[in-house]
Short mmCIF file of C-alpha atoms and ligand atoms in Angstrom, two decimals:
data_model
loop_
_atom_site.label_atom_id
_atom_site.label_comp_id
_atom_site.label_asym_id
_atom_site.label_seq_id
_atom_site.Cartn_x
_atom_site.Cartn_y
_atom_site.Cartn_z
CA MET A 1 0.00 0.00 0.00
CA CYS A 2 1.27 3.45 -0.83
CA LYS A 3 0.87 6.09 1.91
CA GLY A 4 1.34 9.85 1.33
CA THR A 5 4.99 9.59 0.34
CA CYS A 6 4.38 7.42 -2.74
CA ILE A 7 5.21 9.38 -5.86
CA VAL A 8 6.16 6.58 -8.18
CA ALA A 9 2.78 5.49 -9.47
CA LYS A 10 3.56 4.25 -12.96
CA ILE A 11 0.91 3.81 -15.55
CA ASP A 12 1.15 0.96 -17.98
CA VAL A 13 -0.62 1.34 -21.28
CA TYR A 14 -0.80 -1.50 -23.76
CA GLU A 15 -1.50 -0.56 -27.34
CA GLY A 16 -1.29 -3.59 -29.51
CA ARG A 17 2.24 -4.82 -28.87
CA LYS A 18 3.48 -1.43 -27.62
CA HIS A 19 3.95 -1.08 -23.87
CA ARG A 20 4.35 2.33 -22.28
CA HIS A 21 4.90 3.68 -18.81
CA MET A 22 3.14 6.96 -18.26
CA LYS A 23 3.55 9.14 -15.24
CA ALA A 24 2.50 12.67 -14.38
CA ASN A 25 5.32 15.11 -13.66
CA GLY A 26 4.58 16.28 -10.11
CA GLU A 27 7.35 18.89 -10.16
CA ARG A 28 5.88 20.55 -13.23
CA VAL A 29 2.44 20.63 -11.63
CA VAL A 30 3.76 22.13 -8.37
CA SER A 31 5.75 24.74 -10.26
CA ARG A 32 2.63 25.72 -12.24
CA LEU A 33 0.55 25.95 -9.06
CA ASN A 34 3.18 28.39 -7.77
CA GLU A 35 3.16 30.41 -11.00
CA ILE A 36 -0.63 30.79 -11.03
CA TYR A 37 -0.51 31.72 -7.33
CA GLN A 38 1.75 34.66 -8.20
CA CYS A 39 -0.96 35.91 -10.60
CA GLY A 40 -3.08 36.64 -7.52
CA LYS A 41 -0.44 38.63 -5.65
CA LYS A 42 -1.85 41.91 -4.31
CA GLU A 43 -0.12 44.98 -2.92
CA ASP A 44 -1.37 44.20 0.59
CA GLY A 45 0.54 40.90 0.56
CA THR A 46 -2.52 38.67 0.06
CA TYR A 47 -3.12 36.36 -2.87
CA THR A 48 -6.58 36.83 -4.38
CA ARG A 49 -7.82 36.11 -7.90
CA MET A 50 -11.35 37.42 -7.66
CA ALA A 51 -13.51 36.36 -10.60
CA PHE A 52 -13.44 38.82 -13.54
CA SER A 53 -10.48 40.74 -12.01
CA ALA A 54 -7.16 41.64 -13.67
CA GLU A 55 -5.50 38.89 -11.59
CA ASP A 56 -8.03 36.33 -12.85
CA VAL A 57 -7.37 37.41 -16.45
CA LYS A 58 -3.60 37.13 -15.87
CA GLY A 59 -3.94 33.59 -14.48
CA ARG A 60 -6.11 32.53 -17.41
CA LYS A 61 -3.67 33.96 -19.96
CA LEU A 62 -0.84 32.00 -18.37
CA PHE A 63 -2.95 28.82 -18.39
CA ALA A 64 -3.91 29.37 -22.04
CA SER A 65 -0.25 29.90 -22.97
CA TRP A 66 0.69 26.51 -21.46
CA ALA A 67 -2.16 24.80 -23.28
CA GLU A 68 -1.30 26.44 -26.58
CA ALA A 69 2.37 25.47 -26.19
CA LEU A 70 1.11 21.87 -26.16
CA GLY A 71 -0.68 22.43 -29.46
CA MET A 72 -4.11 22.52 -27.78
CA THR A 73 -6.69 24.92 -29.17
CA THR A 74 -8.13 27.41 -26.70
CA ARG A 75 -11.41 29.30 -26.80
CA VAL A 76 -13.63 31.22 -24.40
CA ASP A 77 -17.31 30.30 -24.57
CA GLU A 78 -20.23 32.68 -23.98
CA GLY A 79 -20.18 31.81 -20.29
CA GLY A 80 -16.58 33.02 -20.08
CA ASN A 81 -15.28 29.47 -19.61
CA LEU A 82 -11.78 29.00 -21.00
CA ILE A 83 -11.68 25.66 -22.84
CA ALA A 84 -8.43 24.04 -23.97
CA ARG A 85 -8.93 21.11 -26.35
CA MET A 86 -6.71 18.29 -27.56
CA GLU A 87 -8.08 16.26 -30.44
CA GLY A 88 -8.28 12.50 -30.09
CA GLN A 89 -8.07 9.75 -32.70
CA ASP A 90 -11.72 10.37 -33.52
CA SER A 91 -12.82 14.00 -33.24
CA SER A 92 -16.46 13.01 -33.68
CA LEU A 93 -16.48 11.15 -30.34
CA PRO A 94 -17.81 12.92 -27.24
CA ALA A 95 -15.06 14.70 -25.34
CA ILE A 96 -13.59 13.71 -21.98
CA LEU A 97 -13.69 16.82 -19.79
CA MET A 98 -11.40 17.76 -16.91
CA GLY A 99 -10.89 21.08 -15.17
CA SER A 100 -11.96 23.29 -12.29
CA HIS A 101 -11.53 27.03 -11.57
CA LEU A 102 -8.73 29.58 -11.18
CA ASP A 103 -10.69 32.24 -9.26
CA THR A 104 -10.15 32.33 -5.50
CA VAL A 105 -11.81 33.59 -2.32
CA PRO A 106 -10.23 36.68 -0.71
CA ASP A 107 -6.74 35.87 0.56
CA GLY A 108 -7.18 32.35 -0.76
CA GLY A 109 -4.83 29.44 -1.14
CA LYS A 110 -2.68 27.95 -3.87
CA TYR A 111 -4.58 24.74 -4.61
CA ASP A 112 -8.36 25.25 -4.48
CA GLY A 113 -9.52 24.96 -8.09
CA VAL A 114 -6.10 25.51 -9.63
CA LEU A 115 -5.10 21.88 -9.07
CA GLY A 116 -7.97 20.61 -11.22
CA CYS A 117 -7.00 22.92 -14.09
CA VAL A 118 -3.25 22.36 -13.92
CA GLY A 119 -3.78 18.62 -13.23
CA GLY A 120 -5.97 18.34 -16.34
CA LEU A 121 -3.30 20.07 -18.37
CA GLU A 122 -0.69 17.68 -16.94
CA VAL A 123 -2.67 14.72 -18.27
CA CYS A 124 -2.62 16.33 -21.74
CA GLU A 125 1.08 17.17 -21.45
CA THR A 126 1.89 13.58 -20.44
CA PHE A 127 -0.05 12.29 -23.46
CA LYS A 128 1.77 14.71 -25.73
CA LYS A 129 5.24 13.91 -24.36
CA GLU A 130 4.52 10.18 -24.67
CA GLY A 131 3.14 10.58 -28.19
CA TYR A 132 -0.09 9.00 -26.92
CA VAL A 133 -3.29 9.97 -28.70
CA PRO A 134 -6.48 9.16 -26.77
CA LYS A 135 -9.49 7.85 -28.65
CA HIS A 136 -11.73 10.70 -27.45
CA PRO A 137 -10.97 14.40 -27.67
CA VAL A 138 -9.93 15.79 -24.29
CA GLU A 139 -10.88 19.23 -22.95
CA VAL A 140 -9.62 21.07 -19.89
CA ILE A 141 -12.08 23.71 -18.70
CA VAL A 142 -11.32 26.74 -16.53
CA PHE A 143 -14.81 27.56 -15.27
CA THR A 144 -15.96 31.15 -14.70
CA ASP A 145 -16.52 32.47 -11.17
CA GLU A 146 -16.81 29.27 -9.17
CA GLU A 147 -16.31 30.91 -5.78
CA GLY A 148 -18.92 33.62 -6.21
CA PHE A 149 -17.86 35.89 -3.37
CA ARG A 150 -17.92 38.95 -5.62
CA PHE A 151 -21.67 38.81 -6.39
CA GLY A 152 -22.70 36.41 -3.62
CA LYS A 153 -23.36 33.48 -5.97
CA GLY A 154 -20.87 31.27 -7.76
CA LEU A 155 -20.72 28.30 -10.16
CA THR A 156 -21.49 30.74 -12.98
CA GLY A 157 -19.49 29.00 -15.72
CA SER A 158 -20.54 25.45 -14.88
CA SER A 159 -24.19 26.53 -14.66
CA ALA A 160 -23.83 28.09 -18.12
CA ILE A 161 -22.27 24.95 -19.60
CA CYS A 162 -25.13 22.92 -18.11
CA GLY A 163 -27.73 25.30 -19.55
CA GLN A 164 -28.93 26.24 -16.06
CA ASP A 165 -30.06 29.69 -15.09
CA ALA A 166 -27.42 30.96 -12.65
CA GLY A 167 -29.87 33.68 -11.58
CA ILE A 168 -27.62 36.52 -12.66
CA SER A 169 -28.64 39.93 -13.97
CA ASP A 170 -26.77 42.91 -15.34
CA SER A 171 -28.06 45.21 -12.62
CA GLU A 172 -26.88 43.28 -9.56
CA LEU A 173 -24.05 44.90 -7.65
CA ASP A 174 -20.77 43.38 -6.53
CA ILE A 175 -19.15 43.94 -3.13
CA TYR A 176 -17.72 47.23 -4.43
CA GLY A 177 -21.06 48.46 -5.81
CA GLU A 178 -20.09 47.77 -9.46
CA GLU A 179 -22.80 46.49 -11.81
CA ARG A 180 -22.48 42.91 -13.01
CA GLY A 181 -23.27 43.96 -16.58
CA ARG A 182 -20.27 46.29 -16.70
CA VAL A 183 -17.97 43.89 -14.89
CA MET A 184 -18.79 41.03 -17.23
CA GLN A 185 -18.62 43.20 -20.33
CA SER A 186 -15.05 44.16 -19.50
CA TYR A 187 -14.37 40.39 -19.30
CA GLY A 188 -15.86 39.93 -22.76
CA ILE A 189 -19.17 38.30 -21.80
CA THR A 190 -22.76 39.37 -21.13
CA SER A 191 -25.42 37.95 -18.82
CA GLU A 192 -27.59 37.29 -21.91
CA GLY A 193 -24.72 35.48 -23.64
CA VAL A 194 -24.14 33.28 -20.58
CA LYS A 195 -27.54 31.73 -21.32
CA ASN A 196 -26.23 30.44 -24.69
CA ALA A 197 -23.18 28.58 -23.41
CA ALA A 198 -24.84 25.19 -22.86
CA LYS A 199 -22.84 22.20 -24.10
CA ASP A 200 -24.74 19.47 -25.89
CA PRO A 201 -24.82 16.47 -23.51
CA ALA A 202 -24.13 14.22 -26.52
CA SER A 203 -20.80 16.00 -27.03
CA VAL A 204 -19.50 14.97 -23.59
CA HIS A 205 -18.25 11.53 -22.53
CA CYS A 206 -17.73 12.49 -18.86
CA PHE A 207 -16.25 15.13 -16.54
CA VAL A 208 -13.56 14.39 -13.93
CA GLU A 209 -12.48 17.08 -11.45
CA LEU A 210 -9.33 16.77 -9.33
CA HIS A 211 -9.47 18.97 -6.21
CA VAL A 212 -8.01 19.34 -2.73
CA GLU A 213 -10.37 18.01 -0.06
CA GLN A 214 -10.75 21.30 1.89
CA GLY A 215 -11.72 19.24 4.93
CA ALA A 216 -9.74 16.96 7.24
CA ARG A 217 -11.10 13.47 6.55
CA LEU A 218 -8.17 12.35 4.41
CA TYR A 219 -5.61 14.21 6.53
CA ARG A 220 -6.86 12.76 9.82
CA THR A 221 -6.89 9.22 8.51
CA ASN A 222 -3.58 9.64 6.65
CA THR A 223 -5.27 8.59 3.40
CA SER A 224 -3.71 9.58 0.06
CA VAL A 225 -6.78 9.88 -2.18
CA GLY A 226 -10.52 10.43 -1.78
CA VAL A 227 -13.07 9.18 -4.28
CA VAL A 228 -15.99 11.56 -3.85
CA SER A 229 -19.39 9.96 -3.27
CA SER A 230 -21.55 13.11 -3.31
CA ILE A 231 -21.38 16.88 -2.93
CA ALA A 232 -23.33 18.67 -0.23
CA GLY A 233 -26.11 20.96 -1.38
CA VAL A 234 -25.96 24.64 -0.52
CA ASN A 235 -28.88 26.99 0.07
CA ARG A 236 -28.30 30.69 0.66
CA TYR A 237 -30.51 33.42 2.10
CA ASP A 238 -30.33 37.16 2.68
CA VAL A 239 -31.73 38.00 6.10
CA THR A 240 -32.63 41.54 7.12
CA VAL A 241 -33.63 42.43 10.68
CA THR A 242 -35.31 45.83 10.96
CA GLY A 243 -35.49 47.72 14.25
CA GLU A 244 -35.24 51.44 14.87
CA ALA A 245 -32.20 53.67 14.40
CA ASN A 246 -32.00 56.04 17.35
CA HIS A 247 -29.58 58.07 19.43
CA ALA A 248 -26.96 55.89 21.13
CA GLY A 249 -26.54 58.28 24.04
CA SER A 250 -30.08 59.22 24.95
CA THR A 251 -32.12 56.07 24.21
CA ALA A 252 -32.48 53.99 27.37
CA MET A 253 -31.69 50.28 27.04
CA ALA A 254 -35.34 49.41 27.71
CA ASP A 255 -36.53 51.64 24.85
CA ARG A 256 -34.31 50.28 22.11
CA LYS A 257 -35.17 48.27 19.00
CA ASP A 258 -31.60 47.36 18.15
CA ALA A 259 -31.48 45.34 14.91
CA LEU A 260 -27.92 44.15 15.55
CA VAL A 261 -28.64 42.90 19.06
CA ALA A 262 -31.54 40.81 17.71
CA ALA A 263 -29.45 39.54 14.77
CA ALA A 264 -26.59 38.65 17.13
CA GLY A 265 -29.03 36.74 19.37
CA PHE A 266 -30.11 34.69 16.36
CA ILE A 267 -26.58 34.13 15.03
CA ASN A 268 -25.52 32.93 18.44
CA LYS A 269 -28.24 30.24 18.33
CA ILE A 270 -27.26 28.87 14.89
CA PRO A 271 -24.77 26.23 16.11
CA GLU A 272 -27.22 24.81 18.66
CA VAL A 273 -30.21 24.67 16.28
CA THR A 274 -28.13 23.21 13.43
CA THR A 275 -26.60 20.54 15.63
CA GLU A 276 -29.95 19.61 17.12
CA HIS A 277 -31.80 19.21 13.82
CA GLY A 278 -28.95 18.34 11.45
CA ASN A 279 -26.52 15.44 11.21
CA GLU A 280 -22.72 15.27 11.37
CA PHE A 281 -22.41 16.93 7.92
CA THR A 282 -24.93 19.75 8.42
CA VAL A 283 -23.38 23.21 8.59
CA ALA A 284 -24.84 26.71 8.71
CA THR A 285 -22.84 29.90 8.40
CA VAL A 286 -23.28 33.66 8.49
CA GLY A 287 -20.42 34.94 6.31
CA THR A 288 -21.30 38.60 5.72
CA ILE A 289 -23.00 41.21 7.87
CA LYS A 290 -23.91 44.89 7.42
CA VAL A 291 -25.64 47.40 9.66
CA THR A 292 -27.23 50.72 8.85
CA PRO A 293 -26.69 53.53 9.42
CA HIS A 294 -23.24 52.21 10.51
CA SER A 295 -22.28 54.98 12.90
CA VAL A 296 -20.61 54.73 16.33
CA ASN A 297 -23.32 56.87 17.93
CA VAL A 298 -26.45 55.40 16.30
CA ILE A 299 -28.32 52.27 17.36
CA PRO A 300 -28.40 49.98 14.28
CA GLY A 301 -31.74 50.34 12.51
CA THR A 302 -31.18 47.41 10.18
CA CYS A 303 -28.86 44.42 10.13
CA THR A 304 -28.51 42.42 6.92
CA PHE A 305 -26.54 39.20 6.80
CA SER A 306 -26.01 36.16 4.61
CA LEU A 307 -27.04 32.72 5.81
CA GLU A 308 -25.90 29.51 4.19
CA ILE A 309 -27.03 25.93 4.97
CA ARG A 310 -25.24 22.87 3.59
CA ASP A 311 -25.82 19.16 3.85
CA THR A 312 -25.73 16.00 1.76
CA ASP A 313 -29.44 15.43 2.55
CA ALA A 314 -31.99 17.85 1.04
CA GLN A 315 -34.65 17.00 3.65
CA ILE A 316 -32.33 17.88 6.51
CA MET A 317 -31.47 21.13 4.76
CA SER A 318 -35.16 22.12 4.66
CA LEU A 319 -35.73 21.05 8.27
CA VAL A 320 -32.76 23.13 9.46
CA GLU A 321 -33.97 26.07 7.37
CA GLN A 322 -37.42 25.81 8.98
CA LYS A 323 -36.01 25.56 12.52
CA LEU A 324 -33.62 28.47 11.97
CA GLN A 325 -36.43 30.60 10.60
CA GLU A 326 -38.60 29.77 13.64
CA THR A 327 -35.73 30.72 15.95
CA LEU A 328 -35.25 34.01 14.10
CA GLY A 329 -38.99 34.74 14.41
CA ASP A 330 -38.96 34.07 18.18
CA ILE A 331 -35.90 36.25 18.77
CA CYS A 332 -37.23 39.12 16.65
CA GLU A 333 -40.49 39.00 18.58
CA LYS A 334 -38.61 39.16 21.88
CA TYR A 335 -36.74 42.30 20.75
CA GLY A 336 -39.74 43.93 19.05
CA VAL A 337 -38.13 43.99 15.61
CA SER A 338 -39.19 42.55 12.24
CA TYR A 339 -37.29 40.48 9.67
CA THR A 340 -37.26 39.27 6.08
CA PHE A 341 -35.76 35.93 5.05
CA VAL A 342 -35.09 35.86 1.31
CA PRO A 343 -33.72 32.77 -0.51
CA THR A 344 -30.97 33.79 -2.97
CA SER A 345 -29.73 30.47 -4.33
CA PHE A 346 -30.54 26.78 -4.03
CA HIS A 347 -28.43 23.79 -4.99
CA ASP A 348 -29.56 20.31 -4.02
CA PRO A 349 -26.99 17.77 -2.82
CA ALA A 350 -25.60 15.79 -5.75
CA PRO A 351 -24.37 12.21 -5.96
CA MET A 352 -21.48 11.53 -8.33
CA SER A 353 -21.95 9.31 -11.39
CA ASP A 354 -21.52 5.62 -10.51
CA TRP A 355 -19.62 4.61 -13.61
CA VAL A 356 -17.17 7.52 -13.51
CA LYS A 357 -16.63 6.97 -9.78
CA GLU A 358 -15.97 3.28 -10.44
CA ASN A 359 -13.36 4.22 -13.04
CA ILE A 360 -11.60 6.43 -10.48
CA GLU A 361 -11.70 3.63 -7.91
CA GLN A 362 -10.29 1.20 -10.44
CA ALA A 363 -7.52 3.70 -11.27
CA VAL A 364 -6.55 4.11 -7.62
CA LYS A 365 -6.45 0.34 -7.19
CA GLU A 366 -4.35 -0.11 -10.34
CA LEU A 367 -1.85 2.42 -8.99
CA GLY A 368 -1.76 0.77 -5.56
CA ILE A 369 -2.60 4.01 -3.79
CA ASP A 370 -4.64 3.94 -0.56
CA TYR A 371 -8.01 5.68 -0.76
CA SER A 372 -11.38 6.14 0.85
CA ILE A 373 -14.82 7.10 -0.40
CA ILE A 374 -15.89 10.42 1.10
CA PRO A 375 -18.55 13.11 0.61
CA SER A 376 -17.63 16.72 -0.16
CA GLY A 377 -18.80 19.47 2.19
CA ALA A 378 -17.40 22.13 -0.13
CA PHE A 379 -19.16 22.69 -3.43
CA HIS A 380 -17.43 22.44 -6.77
CA ASP A 381 -18.26 22.90 -10.43
CA SER A 382 -18.96 19.15 -10.34
CA LEU A 383 -22.04 19.88 -8.22
CA ILE A 384 -23.60 21.47 -11.30
CA MET A 385 -21.88 19.34 -13.98
CA THR A 386 -23.28 16.13 -12.50
CA SER A 387 -26.83 17.27 -13.27
CA VAL A 388 -26.16 16.98 -17.02
CA PHE A 389 -22.93 15.02 -17.60
CA PRO A 390 -21.52 11.82 -16.02
CA THR A 391 -19.29 13.42 -13.38
CA ALA A 392 -17.01 12.38 -10.53
CA MET A 393 -14.24 13.87 -8.39
CA ILE A 394 -10.83 12.92 -7.04
CA PHE A 395 -9.68 14.48 -3.74
CA VAL A 396 -6.18 14.79 -2.32
CA PRO A 397 -5.57 15.73 1.34
CA SER A 398 -5.52 19.28 2.67
CA GLU A 399 -3.07 19.57 5.57
CA LYS A 400 -5.04 19.97 8.81
CA GLY A 401 -8.16 20.36 6.64
CA ILE A 402 -7.39 24.05 6.06
CA SER A 403 -8.67 25.70 2.87
CA HIS A 404 -10.09 29.03 1.65
CA SER A 405 -7.03 30.41 3.41
CA ARG A 406 -3.44 31.35 2.62
CA TYR A 407 -2.48 28.42 4.89
CA GLU A 408 -4.03 25.88 2.52
CA TYR A 409 -1.34 23.27 1.84
CA THR A 410 -1.17 19.93 0.07
CA LYS A 411 2.06 17.92 0.00
CA ASP A 412 3.86 17.65 -3.33
CA GLU A 413 3.62 13.85 -3.25
CA ASP A 414 -0.15 14.05 -2.76
CA ILE A 415 -0.37 16.43 -5.74
CA GLU A 416 1.57 13.95 -7.87
CA ASN A 417 -0.57 11.02 -6.69
CA GLY A 418 -3.74 12.96 -7.53
CA CYS A 419 -2.47 13.75 -11.02
CA ASN A 420 -1.55 10.12 -11.61
CA VAL A 421 -5.01 9.00 -10.49
CA LEU A 422 -6.51 11.56 -12.87
CA LEU A 423 -4.25 10.34 -15.70
CA GLN A 424 -5.12 6.68 -15.07
CA THR A 425 -8.84 7.52 -14.81
CA ILE A 426 -8.77 9.32 -18.15
CA LEU A 427 -7.00 6.34 -19.73
CA ASN A 428 -9.68 4.06 -18.27
CA VAL A 429 -12.70 6.09 -19.38
CA ASP A 430 -11.12 6.58 -22.81
CA LYS A 431 -11.44 2.83 -23.38
CA MET A 432 -15.22 3.00 -22.97
C1 LIG B 501 -16.61 26.69 -2.72
O1 LIG B 501 -15.42 26.44 -2.62
C2 LIG B 501 -17.46 26.53 -1.58
O2 LIG B 501 -17.68 25.38 -1.15
O3 LIG B 501 -17.89 27.56 -1.04
MN1 LIG B 502 -12.70 24.91 -5.56
MN1 LIG B 503 -13.25 27.33 -3.04
#
């Protein structure tokens, strides 16, 4: 059995009487992860490639230059997805898709998303260097705005490719107050155009996404690879508590209708309610919060915050939503304030495709790498892709389970193992 330190997975391919050993070049992958990371470097010392930003564009150009150097064609579809394509022996066959995203959360890490893009490219580079031509065409996709922190909703590119309405409009504002229409136009796409980016399901054989786990299951059990069983659903809401703005010096405590105090009372209850009505995977988070009028000497009149609920079971998600809403109602009543609870996006939990998952499992076994089958708490473009195309995911460990952070780290040998599993999986599905 090969634990963490195994970097010698060799892939045997028999073509007639020819016998090849194929192996991903882990050093090249790690060096590319570092190069893309630099594309997110900001003056304040953080590394952020916000979707549609100059840093995002820089990272994509670098990625496209690597793909083109391999002789792959590159194009950007109407959803802004960058697609690098290598022809196979038969261009009329449906394509095998790999990929992920290059955009990051604020002050994000080096691996989230980037590994799936660079890993996909590594598979193509290995084929090219070995003179191996797969039967099917192979595409590596850099999806648009997976993270979604800029406009509060992500998975934009994968939704477009799946022909799903990502619920975007030109007039919505980003965190800086810029209109989506203008932001996307400067990126070369429009919200109308995004609706035309659907890929014909018949043109796709399957989609395989390599990603870091972003949780600690693999790390804690010292397991080299995760075969993903399903991806947790994610429902988001905008909650606004409305009280009464009033003078902070002359309004007695008993006379206040402080929107923030009520909101804080609710937020404080979230862990208890979620644990009571959810299961071990259920999570609920308030990630953004705003008060008005936002002045040191004024009692907050309104408090608006995001709420997100995730689980691998849709019924539990609705139960937790219902219980949280009841709790919010009770607390608002106690403080004499009102509230609105507005759903902003819904994604049901999604199982991965059995046959693609089986091909990954077979690949891991062929390479002699230890693995386990695990669910994903984080969402990925695969959450959307699986609704239209046969889709599955490969995870490699995140040290201490840290991700969405500059401290995100995955060992080089785990990166190489992940790329070899991806390579072997693509060879396996190509035979089908
Ligand atoms: C995306 O990485 C998410 O799970 O929020
Ligand atoms: Mn990601
Ligand atoms: Mn992420």
